[in-house]
mmCIF file of C-alpha atoms in Angstrom:
data_model
loop_
_atom_site.group_PDB
_atom_site.id
_atom_site.type_symbol
_atom_site.label_atom_id
_atom_site.label_comp_id
_atom_site.label_asym_id
_atom_site.label_seq_id
_atom_site.Cartn_x
_atom_site.Cartn_y
_atom_site.Cartn_z
ATOM 1 C CA SER A 6 16.996 6.274 0.628
ATOM 2 C CA ARG A 7 18.534 3.413 2.719
ATOM 3 C CA ALA A 8 15.175 2.570 3.862
ATOM 4 C CA VAL A 9 14.220 1.197 0.153
ATOM 5 C CA GLU A 10 17.521 -0.237 0.377
ATOM 6 C CA ALA A 11 17.214 -2.072 3.220
ATOM 7 C CA GLY A 12 13.717 -3.516 1.334
ATOM 8 C CA VAL A 13 11.451 -0.831 2.877
ATOM 9 C CA ALA A 14 8.231 0.314 1.535
ATOM 10 C CA LEU A 15 6.090 2.905 2.566
ATOM 11 C CA VAL A 16 2.783 3.534 1.255
ATOM 12 C CA PRO A 17 2.219 6.786 2.937
ATOM 13 C CA ALA A 18 -1.643 8.006 3.542
ATOM 14 C CA ASP A 19 -2.048 10.636 1.629
ATOM 15 C CA ARG A 20 -1.037 8.820 -1.244
ATOM 16 C CA GLN A 21 -1.479 11.586 -3.763
ATOM 17 C CA ARG A 22 0.941 14.150 -1.535
ATOM 18 C CA ASP A 23 3.607 11.240 -0.431
ATOM 19 C CA GLY A 24 3.405 8.482 -2.522
ATOM 20 C CA SER A 25 3.697 9.519 -5.926
ATOM 21 C CA VAL A 26 3.676 12.429 -9.230
ATOM 22 C CA GLY A 27 0.097 13.458 -10.051
ATOM 23 C CA SER A 28 1.236 14.597 -12.974
ATOM 24 C CA LEU A 29 3.398 12.147 -14.262
ATOM 25 C CA SER A 30 1.957 9.256 -16.139
ATOM 26 C CA LEU A 31 0.672 5.894 -14.065
ATOM 27 C CA GLY A 32 3.416 4.019 -15.690
ATOM 28 C CA ASP A 33 6.408 6.003 -14.898
ATOM 29 C CA ASN A 34 4.890 6.196 -11.435
ATOM 30 C CA VAL A 35 4.238 2.602 -10.915
ATOM 31 C CA THR A 36 7.868 2.077 -12.804
ATOM 32 C CA ILE A 37 9.536 5.014 -10.379
ATOM 33 C CA ARG A 38 11.249 2.155 -8.278
ATOM 34 C CA VAL A 39 12.691 0.279 -10.359
ATOM 35 C CA LEU A 40 13.811 2.800 -13.323
ATOM 36 C CA HIS A 41 17.612 1.597 -13.273
ATOM 37 C CA LYS A 42 16.230 -1.624 -14.850
ATOM 38 C CA TYR A 43 14.888 -0.040 -17.912
ATOM 39 C CA GLN A 44 18.097 2.496 -18.551
ATOM 40 C CA SER A 45 20.341 1.858 -21.017
ATOM 41 C CA ARG A 46 23.663 3.502 -23.207
ATOM 42 C CA VAL A 47 21.159 6.216 -24.984
ATOM 43 C CA GLY A 48 18.214 6.751 -22.152
ATOM 44 C CA LEU A 49 15.436 4.757 -20.715
ATOM 45 C CA ASN A 50 13.767 1.961 -22.703
ATOM 46 C CA ARG A 51 10.422 3.549 -22.757
ATOM 47 C CA SER A 52 8.523 1.415 -24.849
ATOM 48 C CA ARG A 53 9.872 -1.814 -22.247
ATOM 49 C CA MET A 54 8.467 0.801 -19.568
ATOM 50 C CA ARG A 55 5.390 0.753 -20.685
ATOM 51 C CA SER A 56 4.864 -3.080 -21.545
ATOM 52 C CA ASP A 57 6.046 -3.678 -17.607
ATOM 53 C CA ALA A 58 3.805 -0.774 -16.187
ATOM 54 C CA ARG A 59 0.665 -2.388 -18.249
ATOM 55 C CA LYS A 60 1.377 -5.920 -16.780
ATOM 56 C CA LEU A 61 2.000 -5.339 -13.309
ATOM 57 C CA LEU A 62 -1.136 -2.657 -14.078
ATOM 58 C CA GLU A 63 -3.590 -5.944 -15.171
ATOM 59 C CA HIS A 64 -1.851 -7.774 -12.080
ATOM 60 C CA PHE A 65 -2.781 -5.451 -10.042
ATOM 61 C CA ASP A 66 -6.311 -5.053 -11.697
ATOM 62 C CA VAL A 67 -5.505 -1.196 -12.253
ATOM 63 C CA ARG A 68 -8.046 0.131 -13.823
ATOM 64 C CA PRO A 69 -8.485 1.752 -16.685
ATOM 65 C CA LEU A 70 -5.423 -0.181 -18.150
ATOM 66 C CA ASP A 71 -3.608 2.458 -19.472
ATOM 67 C CA PRO A 72 -0.088 3.170 -18.489
ATOM 68 C CA ARG A 73 -0.061 6.872 -20.240
ATOM 69 C CA LEU A 74 -2.988 8.069 -18.238
ATOM 70 C CA LYS A 75 -1.953 10.678 -15.510
ATOM 71 C CA TYR A 76 -2.129 9.103 -12.128
ATOM 72 C CA GLU A 77 -4.131 11.866 -10.615
ATOM 73 C CA SER A 78 -6.980 10.857 -12.815
ATOM 74 C CA LEU A 79 -7.717 7.597 -11.527
ATOM 75 C CA SER A 80 -10.127 7.128 -8.949
ATOM 76 C CA GLY A 81 -8.668 6.530 -5.463
ATOM 77 C CA GLY A 82 -8.823 3.082 -5.326
ATOM 78 C CA ASN A 83 -7.006 2.365 -8.149
ATOM 79 C CA GLN A 84 -4.105 5.419 -6.837
ATOM 80 C CA GLN A 85 -3.688 2.922 -4.131
ATOM 81 C CA LYS A 86 -3.702 -0.720 -5.975
ATOM 82 C CA ALA A 87 -1.051 1.320 -8.253
ATOM 83 C CA MET A 88 0.670 2.635 -5.154
ATOM 84 C CA LEU A 89 0.764 -1.503 -4.072
ATOM 85 C CA ALA A 90 1.616 -2.201 -7.468
ATOM 86 C CA LYS A 91 5.234 0.205 -7.104
ATOM 87 C CA TRP A 92 6.176 -1.244 -3.895
ATOM 88 C CA LEU A 93 5.104 -4.764 -4.102
ATOM 89 C CA GLN A 94 7.096 -5.177 -7.169
ATOM 90 C CA THR A 95 10.300 -4.426 -5.607
ATOM 91 C CA LYS A 96 9.750 -7.467 -2.936
ATOM 92 C CA PRO A 97 9.749 -5.659 0.391
ATOM 93 C CA SER A 98 11.044 -7.276 3.294
ATOM 94 C CA LEU A 99 9.238 -4.568 5.293
ATOM 95 C CA LEU A 100 5.785 -3.130 3.944
ATOM 96 C CA LEU A 101 4.825 -0.390 5.773
ATOM 97 C CA LEU A 102 0.474 1.083 4.969
ATOM 98 C CA HIS A 103 -0.413 4.176 6.173
ATOM 99 C CA GLU A 104 -4.360 4.230 6.493
ATOM 100 C CA PRO A 105 -3.770 1.891 3.334
ATOM 101 C CA THR A 106 -7.352 2.346 2.529
ATOM 102 C CA LEU A 107 -8.366 5.234 2.816
ATOM 103 C CA GLY A 108 -10.685 7.537 0.658
ATOM 104 C CA VAL A 109 -11.143 3.985 -1.621
ATOM 105 C CA ASP A 110 -14.305 1.923 -2.434
ATOM 106 C CA VAL A 111 -15.642 -0.819 -1.375
ATOM 107 C CA GLY A 112 -14.371 -3.614 -4.300
ATOM 108 C CA ALA A 113 -10.975 -1.498 -4.393
ATOM 109 C CA ARG A 114 -10.546 -2.496 -0.252
ATOM 110 C CA GLN A 115 -11.033 -6.159 -0.701
ATOM 111 C CA GLN A 116 -8.186 -6.025 -3.470
ATOM 112 C CA ILE A 117 -6.321 -4.242 -1.423
ATOM 113 C CA PHE A 118 -6.636 -7.024 1.716
ATOM 114 C CA GLN A 119 -5.676 -9.621 -0.513
ATOM 115 C CA LEU A 120 -3.137 -7.722 -1.714
ATOM 116 C CA THR A 121 -1.646 -7.358 1.857
ATOM 117 C CA ARG A 122 -2.203 -10.915 2.756
ATOM 118 C CA THR A 123 -0.265 -12.188 -0.483
ATOM 119 C CA ALA A 124 2.470 -9.695 0.216
ATOM 120 C CA ALA A 125 2.985 -11.218 3.706
ATOM 121 C CA ALA A 126 2.307 -14.721 2.725
ATOM 122 C CA ASP A 127 5.476 -13.994 0.290
ATOM 123 C CA GLY A 128 7.725 -13.204 3.168
ATOM 124 C CA ALA A 129 6.967 -9.478 3.790
ATOM 125 C CA ALA A 130 6.182 -8.032 7.620
ATOM 126 C CA VAL A 131 3.069 -6.114 6.927
ATOM 127 C CA VAL A 132 2.876 -3.235 9.391
ATOM 128 C CA CYS A 133 -0.510 -1.687 9.142
ATOM 129 C CA VAL A 134 -1.009 1.743 11.393
ATOM 130 C CA SER A 135 -4.883 2.763 10.676
ATOM 131 C CA THR A 136 -8.008 4.409 12.590
ATOM 132 C CA ASP A 137 -10.168 1.359 10.948
ATOM 133 C CA TYR A 138 -11.158 -1.104 13.295
ATOM 134 C CA GLU A 139 -12.648 -3.690 9.914
ATOM 135 C CA GLN A 140 -9.156 -2.808 8.328
ATOM 136 C CA LEU A 141 -7.116 -4.148 11.029
ATOM 137 C CA ALA A 142 -9.146 -6.893 11.995
ATOM 138 C CA ALA A 143 -9.500 -8.079 8.655
ATOM 139 C CA VAL A 144 -6.037 -7.665 7.705
ATOM 140 C CA CYS A 145 -3.769 -8.149 11.182
ATOM 141 C CA ASP A 146 -2.519 -11.387 13.053
ATOM 142 C CA ARG A 147 -1.679 -9.038 15.891
ATOM 143 C CA VAL A 148 -2.600 -5.419 16.664
ATOM 144 C CA VAL A 149 -1.006 -2.843 19.077
ATOM 145 C CA VAL A 150 -3.175 -0.382 20.499
ATOM 146 C CA PHE A 151 -1.033 2.527 21.617
ATOM 147 C CA GLY A 152 -1.716 5.343 24.323
ATOM 148 C CA ARG A 153 -0.267 8.498 25.081
ATOM 149 C CA GLY A 154 3.025 7.236 22.942
ATOM 150 C CA ARG A 155 3.106 3.666 24.546
ATOM 151 C CA ILE A 156 2.109 0.582 24.238
ATOM 152 C CA ALA A 157 -1.482 -0.492 26.007
ATOM 153 C CA ARG A 158 -2.806 -3.241 24.879
ATOM 154 C CA GLU A 159 -1.908 -6.073 22.785
ATOM 155 C CA LEU A 160 -4.440 -8.285 20.744
ATOM 156 C CA THR A 161 -3.637 -11.533 18.801
ATOM 157 C CA GLY A 162 -5.291 -14.340 17.516
ATOM 158 C CA ASP A 163 -8.996 -14.913 18.137
ATOM 159 C CA GLN A 164 -9.075 -11.665 20.221
ATOM 160 C CA VAL A 165 -8.571 -9.715 16.718
ATOM 161 C CA THR A 166 -12.053 -8.707 16.036
ATOM 162 C CA LYS A 167 -13.706 -4.942 14.410
ATOM 163 C CA GLU A 168 -15.498 -4.647 18.062
ATOM 164 C CA ARG A 169 -12.856 -6.255 20.532
ATOM 165 C CA ILE A 170 -9.996 -3.614 18.753
ATOM 166 C CA ALA A 171 -12.499 -0.879 19.213
ATOM 167 C CA GLU A 172 -13.323 -1.991 22.984
ATOM 168 C CA GLU A 173 -9.397 -1.550 23.695
ATOM 169 C CA CYS A 174 -8.729 1.373 21.694
ATOM 170 C CA TYR A 175 -11.734 3.190 23.690
ATOM 171 C CA ARG A 176 -10.713 1.913 27.110
ATOM 172 C CA VAL A 177 -7.348 3.399 26.240
ATOM 173 C CA ALA A 178 -8.990 6.593 25.444
ATOM 174 C CA GLU A 179 -10.574 6.731 28.656
ATOM 175 C CA SER A 180 -7.418 5.816 31.052
#
């Protein structure tokens, strides 16, 4: 809770187990981080929550666009876009992504890349942990390759390509 208060957002690799409540509605999942906005003297303003959730889901292109659906009923890509919506609405200063495109289709993958780039352009520091070299090359300005728990290589600028990342990872694994 202290990390969240400090502006840290985490989109975990296992979004169903660690990032959401599958039995809750999609609307509840995307508004859970900002519930305080909907509190009143008599409880939660559920109609305003649903309305705001719908706008948020539309903005993040989550399909189907129905906040009443169970989160677990969505495809992997739509679940991931919903997780990004949940966190990016909080305007985090640090966005931590762990395998952000794991189990998502090609179309959603590109949307997730764009949402990540937009978050960075809006001022968030974005840290992406991934074993997907293409993903790293698409979203990162800098890639750090670890070996034996330490930084082994750092790639920046034109060095950040899928091929170069793969090459450095294999070099580090061999050493």
